[in-house]
């Protein structure tokens, strides 16, 4: 007999894992497909302090490990594959991956978002050679070096603070004259003696010979342009880019409705414009992108998928 899942979830971050838990608990035949590492962006976070009930010193990876355990306890299947094509035209939805084809009565898109790039010359060339998008992954490489954190939001300021554990000095480089980060986060940052903030400044270019050696900055108020060279003894320095995120929704362009930045448009019950296809988590247009809202989205999407299946498929 053909293998048709009740619910297929694309993405195994907090939204996808929550959808998986609710799907499996509702006794739906549930499959979670992840192309990359399980856990999404939260596994790059050292401390999860704002998820209600999380224990002191809870890390992103420990929270995700528990979410996966819960999903599997209730019988959700989880596989690794990269979905490259989707067909939502028929009642049974078809997802084509690099390893196989998957069919389901309902689909939850929980593909999340990925770090936005600065888009300056040298950024690509020096990624992994001085330029990074993940403090938890790469902070350690810059022990006792000088580090710059680009951006002024919650991520930039929190991650810059984390980087002070390793680097001898961390400078936040922000394009405006005030930070966007929450006041509580800013207050902590202002007290950190290893942290400096350079306002009204943007990165124009990253330069080096095989490894990042200098940064060209521009002051947006005065127009002054200068090149900051790595200390001669160090030979290099770190540039950590935290300038927001982009939804990972390219696969659904022309199929699912999205806003001009590519975030999926759903209603409050996570329904997209296609019956039986739901959106959840950071890939969705919403006001707050946090683990707590992602898990809530995932739960709602699964419950609504169950309702949709009950109403549209006979036993
Ligand atoms: P964000 O809030 O969108 O901030 C992005 C920052 O990057 C802004 O300061 C922006 O400057 C700057 N920026 C954007 N493009 C730039 C460019 N090309 N060059 C230089 N600077 C650029 O992103 P985020 O900080 O990653 O946060 C994303 C979401 O996650 C937010 O909702 C945030 O609240 C949430 N979050 C929460 C926590 C927490 O609660 N602990 C931690 C991390 C993230 P402007 O200010 O000038 O626009």
PDB file of C-alpha atoms in Angstrom, residues 5 36 48 53 64 84 124 136 139 242 281 309:
ATOM      1  CA  UNK A   5       1.448  10.378   5.943  1.00  0.00           C
ATOM      2  CA  UNK A  36      20.303  20.382   7.978  1.00  0.00           C
ATOM      3  CA  UNK A  48      17.812  30.330  26.565  1.00  0.00           C
ATOM      4  CA  UNK A  53      10.006  27.264  32.554  1.00  0.00           C
ATOM      5  CA  UNK A  64      16.109  20.923  21.337  1.00  0.00           C
ATOM      6  CA  UNK A  84      13.665  20.526  -3.631  1.00  0.00           C
ATOM      7  CA  UNK A 124      31.841  35.694   1.085  1.00  0.00           C
ATOM      8  CA  UNK A 136      28.453  29.837  19.803  1.00  0.00           C
ATOM      9  CA  UNK A 139      33.614  32.415  19.288  1.00  0.00           C
ATOM     10  CA  UNK A 242      24.098  39.791  13.238  1.00  0.00           C
ATOM     11  CA  UNK A 281       7.545  29.678  13.218  1.00  0.00           C
ATOM     12  CA  UNK A 309      -7.898  15.960   7.747  1.00  0.00           C
TER      13      UNK A 309
END
